[in-house]
PDB file of C-alpha atoms in Angstrom:
ATOM      1  CA  MET A 117      32.378  18.933   6.337  1.00 52.00           C
ATOM      2  CA  SER A 118      29.508  17.145   4.610  1.00 64.00           C
ATOM      3  CA  ASN A 119      25.905  17.889   5.316  1.00 74.00           C
ATOM      4  CA  ALA A 120      23.940  15.175   7.053  1.00 76.00           C
ATOM      5  CA  PRO A 121      21.222  13.687   4.849  1.00 75.00           C
ATOM      6  CA  PRO A 122      17.645  14.686   5.646  1.00 75.00           C
ATOM      7  CA  ALA A 123      15.950  12.512   8.219  1.00 85.00           C
ATOM      8  CA  ILE A 124      13.202  10.090   7.280  1.00 88.00           C
ATOM      9  CA  ARG A 125      10.354  10.084   9.786  1.00 91.00           C
ATOM     10  CA  ILE A 126       7.553   7.523  10.094  1.00 92.00           C
ATOM     11  CA  LEU A 127       4.143   9.083  10.740  1.00 95.00           C
ATOM     12  CA  PRO A 128       0.505   8.019  10.593  1.00 97.00           C
ATOM     13  CA  ALA A 129      -0.944   8.654   7.133  1.00 97.00           C
ATOM     14  CA  ARG A 130      -3.924  11.000   6.883  1.00 97.00           C
ATOM     15  CA  LEU A 131      -6.824  11.125   4.435  1.00 97.00           C
ATOM     16  CA  GLU A 132      -5.337  14.126   2.670  1.00 98.00           C
ATOM     17  CA  ASP A 133      -2.164  12.085   2.009  1.00 98.00           C
ATOM     18  CA  ALA A 134      -4.036   9.625  -0.233  1.00 98.00           C
ATOM     19  CA  PRO A 135      -2.989  11.174  -3.600  1.00 97.00           C
ATOM     20  CA  ALA A 136       0.683  11.263  -2.562  1.00 96.00           C
ATOM     21  CA  LEU A 137       0.467   7.708  -1.185  1.00 96.00           C
ATOM     22  CA  ALA A 138      -1.000   6.522  -4.495  1.00 95.00           C
ATOM     23  CA  MET A 139       1.839   8.235  -6.375  1.00 94.00           C
ATOM     24  CA  VAL A 140       4.460   6.537  -4.186  1.00 93.00           C
ATOM     25  CA  GLU A 141       2.777   3.186  -4.848  1.00 91.00           C
ATOM     26  CA  TRP A 142       2.748   3.766  -8.615  1.00 91.00           C
ATOM     27  CA  ASP A 143       6.368   4.956  -8.571  1.00 89.00           C
ATOM     28  CA  ALA A 144       7.491   1.961  -6.513  1.00 88.00           C
ATOM     29  CA  TYR A 145       5.978  -0.519  -8.963  1.00 87.00           C
ATOM     30  CA  SER A 146       6.336   1.429 -12.219  1.00 85.00           C
ATOM     31  CA  ARG A 147       9.020  -0.940 -13.537  1.00 87.00           C
ATOM     32  CA  ASP A 148       7.716  -4.176 -12.012  1.00 90.00           C
ATOM     33  CA  PRO A 149       6.670  -6.563 -14.823  1.00 93.00           C
ATOM     34  CA  VAL A 150       3.826  -8.137 -12.810  1.00 92.00           C
ATOM     35  CA  SER A 151       2.365  -4.734 -11.916  1.00 91.00           C
ATOM     36  CA  LEU A 152       2.660  -3.599 -15.536  1.00 93.00           C
ATOM     37  CA  VAL A 153       0.688  -6.662 -16.671  1.00 95.00           C
ATOM     38  CA  MET A 154      -1.987  -6.080 -14.022  1.00 94.00           C
ATOM     39  CA  PHE A 155      -2.341  -2.296 -14.121  1.00 92.00           C
ATOM     40  CA  GLY A 156      -0.443  -1.003 -17.151  1.00 92.00           C
ATOM     41  CA  LYS A 157       1.428   2.271 -17.128  1.00 90.00           C
ATOM     42  CA  SER A 158       0.585   4.944 -14.598  1.00 89.00           C
ATOM     43  CA  THR A 159      -2.236   7.254 -15.628  1.00 91.00           C
ATOM     44  CA  PRO A 160      -3.899  10.146 -13.816  1.00 93.00           C
ATOM     45  CA  GLU A 161      -7.136   8.116 -13.738  1.00 94.00           C
ATOM     46  CA  GLY A 162      -5.364   5.084 -12.268  1.00 93.00           C
ATOM     47  CA  ARG A 163      -3.653   7.153  -9.575  1.00 94.00           C
ATOM     48  CA  GLU A 164      -6.930   8.908  -8.744  1.00 96.00           C
ATOM     49  CA  HIS A 165      -8.697   5.540  -8.462  1.00 96.00           C
ATOM     50  CA  ARG A 166      -6.006   4.200  -6.122  1.00 95.00           C
ATOM     51  CA  ALA A 167      -6.024   7.388  -4.029  1.00 97.00           C
ATOM     52  CA  LYS A 168      -9.781   6.947  -3.610  1.00 97.00           C
ATOM     53  CA  GLU A 169      -9.283   3.321  -2.466  1.00 96.00           C
ATOM     54  CA  LEU A 170      -6.618   4.366   0.038  1.00 96.00           C
ATOM     55  CA  ALA A 171      -8.769   7.209   1.398  1.00 98.00           C
ATOM     56  CA  GLU A 172     -11.756   4.869   1.768  1.00 96.00           C
ATOM     57  CA  GLY A 173      -9.590   2.383   3.671  1.00 94.00           C
ATOM     58  CA  MET A 174      -8.278   5.058   6.033  1.00 97.00           C
ATOM     59  CA  ALA A 175     -11.776   6.493   6.547  1.00 98.00           C
ATOM     60  CA  LYS A 176     -12.950   3.144   7.961  1.00 95.00           C
ATOM     61  CA  LYS A 177     -10.667   3.748  10.975  1.00 95.00           C
ATOM     62  CA  ASP A 178     -10.305   0.003  11.568  1.00 90.00           C
ATOM     63  CA  PRO A 179      -8.165  -0.285  14.732  1.00 88.00           C
ATOM     64  CA  LYS A 180      -6.487  -3.403  13.311  1.00 85.00           C
ATOM     65  CA  VAL A 181      -5.237  -1.565  10.194  1.00 89.00           C
ATOM     66  CA  HIS A 182      -2.527   1.081  10.339  1.00 93.00           C
ATOM     67  CA  TYR A 183      -1.637   3.316   7.397  1.00 96.00           C
ATOM     68  CA  ILE A 184       1.803   4.834   7.777  1.00 94.00           C
ATOM     69  CA  LYS A 185       3.946   7.120   5.668  1.00 95.00           C
ATOM     70  CA  ALA A 186       7.657   7.797   5.542  1.00 92.00           C
ATOM     71  CA  VAL A 187       8.449  11.472   5.038  1.00 94.00           C
ATOM     72  CA  LEU A 188      11.764  12.940   3.968  1.00 89.00           C
ATOM     73  CA  GLY A 189      13.270  16.140   5.314  1.00 81.00           C
ATOM     74  CA  ASP A 190      11.632  19.251   6.607  1.00 80.00           C
ATOM     75  CA  ASP A 191       9.142  19.570   3.755  1.00 83.00           C
ATOM     76  CA  ASP A 192       7.559  16.193   4.623  1.00 86.00           C
ATOM     77  CA  THR A 193       7.846  14.771   1.102  1.00 92.00           C
ATOM     78  CA  ILE A 194       6.202  11.344   1.262  1.00 94.00           C
ATOM     79  CA  VAL A 195       8.710   8.700   0.144  1.00 92.00           C
ATOM     80  CA  GLY A 196       7.209   5.547   1.630  1.00 91.00           C
ATOM     81  CA  VAL A 197       3.908   3.884   2.438  1.00 92.00           C
ATOM     82  CA  GLY A 198       3.019   0.965   4.660  1.00 91.00           C
ATOM     83  CA  ILE A 199      -0.324  -0.630   5.424  1.00 90.00           C
ATOM     84  CA  TRP A 200      -0.102  -2.958   8.408  1.00 88.00           C
ATOM     85  CA  HIS A 201      -2.794  -5.328   9.683  1.00 80.00           C
ATOM     86  CA  PHE A 202      -2.468  -6.452  13.314  1.00 80.00           C
ATOM     87  CA  TYR A 203      -4.294  -9.538  14.594  1.00 76.00           C
ATOM     88  CA  LEU A 204      -3.174 -10.074  18.153  1.00 74.00           C
ATOM     89  CA  ASP A 205      -5.203 -13.170  18.959  1.00 73.00           C
ATOM     90  CA  GLU A 206      -6.963 -16.051  17.253  1.00 72.00           C
ATOM     91  CA  GLU A 207     -10.371 -14.409  17.540  1.00 71.00           C
ATOM     92  CA  SER A 208      -9.326 -11.199  15.804  1.00 71.00           C
ATOM     93  CA  SER A 209      -7.579 -13.145  13.040  1.00 69.00           C
ATOM     94  CA  LYS A 210     -10.975 -14.573  12.069  1.00 68.00           C
ATOM     95  CA  ALA A 211     -11.765 -11.093  10.778  1.00 67.00           C
ATOM     96  CA  ILE A 212      -9.023 -11.177   8.134  1.00 66.00           C
ATOM     97  CA  MET A 213     -10.614  -9.461   5.188  1.00 66.00           C
ATOM     98  CA  ALA A 214     -11.092 -11.027   1.786  1.00 66.00           C
ATOM     99  CA  VAL A 215     -12.498  -8.938  -1.031  1.00 77.00           C
ATOM    100  CA  ASP A 216     -15.092 -10.201  -3.503  1.00 86.00           C
ATOM    101  CA  LEU A 217     -12.952  -9.649  -6.575  1.00 89.00           C
ATOM    102  CA  LYS A 218     -15.925 -10.037  -8.926  1.00 90.00           C
ATOM    103  CA  GLN A 219     -17.542  -7.000  -7.270  1.00 91.00           C
ATOM    104  CA  LYS A 220     -14.355  -4.921  -7.009  1.00 91.00           C
ATOM    105  CA  GLU A 221     -14.091  -1.809  -9.160  1.00 93.00           C
ATOM    106  CA  TRP A 222     -10.751  -1.944 -10.988  1.00 93.00           C
ATOM    107  CA  SER A 223      -8.917   1.105 -12.310  1.00 91.00           C
ATOM    108  CA  THR A 224      -9.182   2.084 -15.963  1.00 88.00           C
ATOM    109  CA  GLY A 225      -6.753   0.033 -18.026  1.00 89.00           C
ATOM    110  CA  ALA A 226      -6.370  -2.759 -15.467  1.00 93.00           C
ATOM    111  CA  ASN A 227      -6.103  -6.315 -16.766  1.00 96.00           C
ATOM    112  CA  VAL A 228      -9.002  -7.612 -14.679  1.00 96.00           C
ATOM    113  CA  ASP A 229      -8.237 -11.300 -15.304  1.00 96.00           C
ATOM    114  CA  ALA A 230      -4.603 -10.890 -14.216  1.00 96.00           C
ATOM    115  CA  CYS A 231      -5.638  -8.855 -11.154  1.00 95.00           C
ATOM    116  CA  MET A 232      -8.241 -11.422 -10.131  1.00 95.00           C
ATOM    117  CA  GLU A 233      -5.734 -14.273 -10.495  1.00 95.00           C
ATOM    118  CA  PHE A 234      -3.025 -12.501  -8.492  1.00 94.00           C
ATOM    119  CA  PHE A 235      -5.181 -11.036  -5.721  1.00 91.00           C
ATOM    120  CA  GLY A 236      -7.368 -14.144  -5.626  1.00 92.00           C
ATOM    121  CA  ASN A 237      -4.307 -16.106  -4.524  1.00 90.00           C
ATOM    122  CA  VAL A 238      -3.465 -13.443  -1.928  1.00 85.00           C
ATOM    123  CA  TYR A 239      -6.968 -13.654  -0.445  1.00 84.00           C
ATOM    124  CA  LYS A 240      -6.895 -17.475  -0.476  1.00 86.00           C
ATOM    125  CA  MET A 241      -3.717 -17.302   1.607  1.00 81.00           C
ATOM    126  CA  ARG A 242      -5.426 -14.903   4.023  1.00 76.00           C
ATOM    127  CA  GLU A 243      -8.423 -17.227   4.328  1.00 77.00           C
ATOM    128  CA  ARG A 244      -6.079 -20.086   5.260  1.00 77.00           C
ATOM    129  CA  MET A 245      -4.861 -17.870   8.125  1.00 71.00           C
ATOM    130  CA  HIS A 246      -8.350 -17.412   9.628  1.00 70.00           C
ATOM    131  CA  GLY A 247      -8.417 -18.419  13.271  1.00 68.00           C
ATOM    132  CA  GLN A 248      -4.649 -18.747  13.570  1.00 67.00           C
ATOM    133  CA  ARG A 249      -2.391 -16.618  15.733  1.00 62.00           C
ATOM    134  CA  HIS A 250      -0.652 -13.988  13.670  1.00 59.00           C
ATOM    135  CA  ALA A 251       0.885 -10.865  15.115  1.00 51.00           C
ATOM    136  CA  CYS A 252       0.702  -8.814  11.932  1.00 58.00           C
ATOM    137  CA  PHE A 253       1.125  -8.763   8.199  1.00 59.00           C
ATOM    138  CA  THR A 254       1.551  -6.004   5.697  1.00 61.00           C
ATOM    139  CA  SER A 255      -0.573  -5.675   2.630  1.00 60.00           C
ATOM    140  CA  HIS A 256       1.512  -2.848   1.208  1.00 57.00           C
ATOM    141  CA  LEU A 257       4.995  -1.539   1.843  1.00 55.00           C
ATOM    142  CA  TYR A 258       6.558   0.802  -0.709  1.00 54.00           C
ATOM    143  CA  HIS A 259       9.143   3.475  -0.996  1.00 54.00           C
ATOM    144  CA  VAL A 260      10.340   5.655  -3.817  1.00 52.00           C
ATOM    145  CA  PHE A 261      13.805   4.271  -4.420  1.00 46.00           C
ATOM    146  CA  ASP A 262      15.147   7.228  -6.384  1.00 49.00           C
ATOM    147  CA  LYS A 263      14.697   9.818  -3.620  1.00 50.00           C
ATOM    148  CA  VAL A 264      15.808   7.543  -0.808  1.00 48.00           C
ATOM    149  CA  ASP A 265      18.796   6.093  -2.691  1.00 50.00           C
ATOM    150  CA  PHE A 266      19.917   9.586  -3.693  1.00 49.00           C
ATOM    151  CA  PHE A 267      20.569  10.358  -0.052  1.00 50.00           C
ATOM    152  CA  GLY A 268      22.232   7.001   0.605  1.00 51.00           C
ATOM    153  CA  PHE A 269      19.312   5.554   2.597  1.00 49.00           C
ATOM    154  CA  GLY A 270      18.355   2.749   0.190  1.00 45.00           C
TER     155      GLY A 270
END
């Protein structure tokens, strides 16, 4: 008789999860050519910078933004991250956030020009959505493929 694979549970992310969430994000994109051009290889400084950004976002406690984590097994190993933005009516969609990329602090080693080009286009798309009805969109959705695929979940 085979053992059942560990269950994956979806839970709200907490501030103290930020370093693990940043690691999942780096792991998920570690082989993506676009991410490598924008951010380079994973470094402790880069992961720390991203963990700080995630913690700051969660600390705002914006009711329209939901940080979630996927945890594997009984030890609650974080294997997935999602950041969901919910705009349930036209009025709330006017609050879709755009970041001033010229003022943003980028992680050490980031290709600032590439990041500004990429994220600039993302924020332009969000600005086009202002005032429209959108139920939700995700700004981030990652999982660590190796751990999940190992158990046949991928």
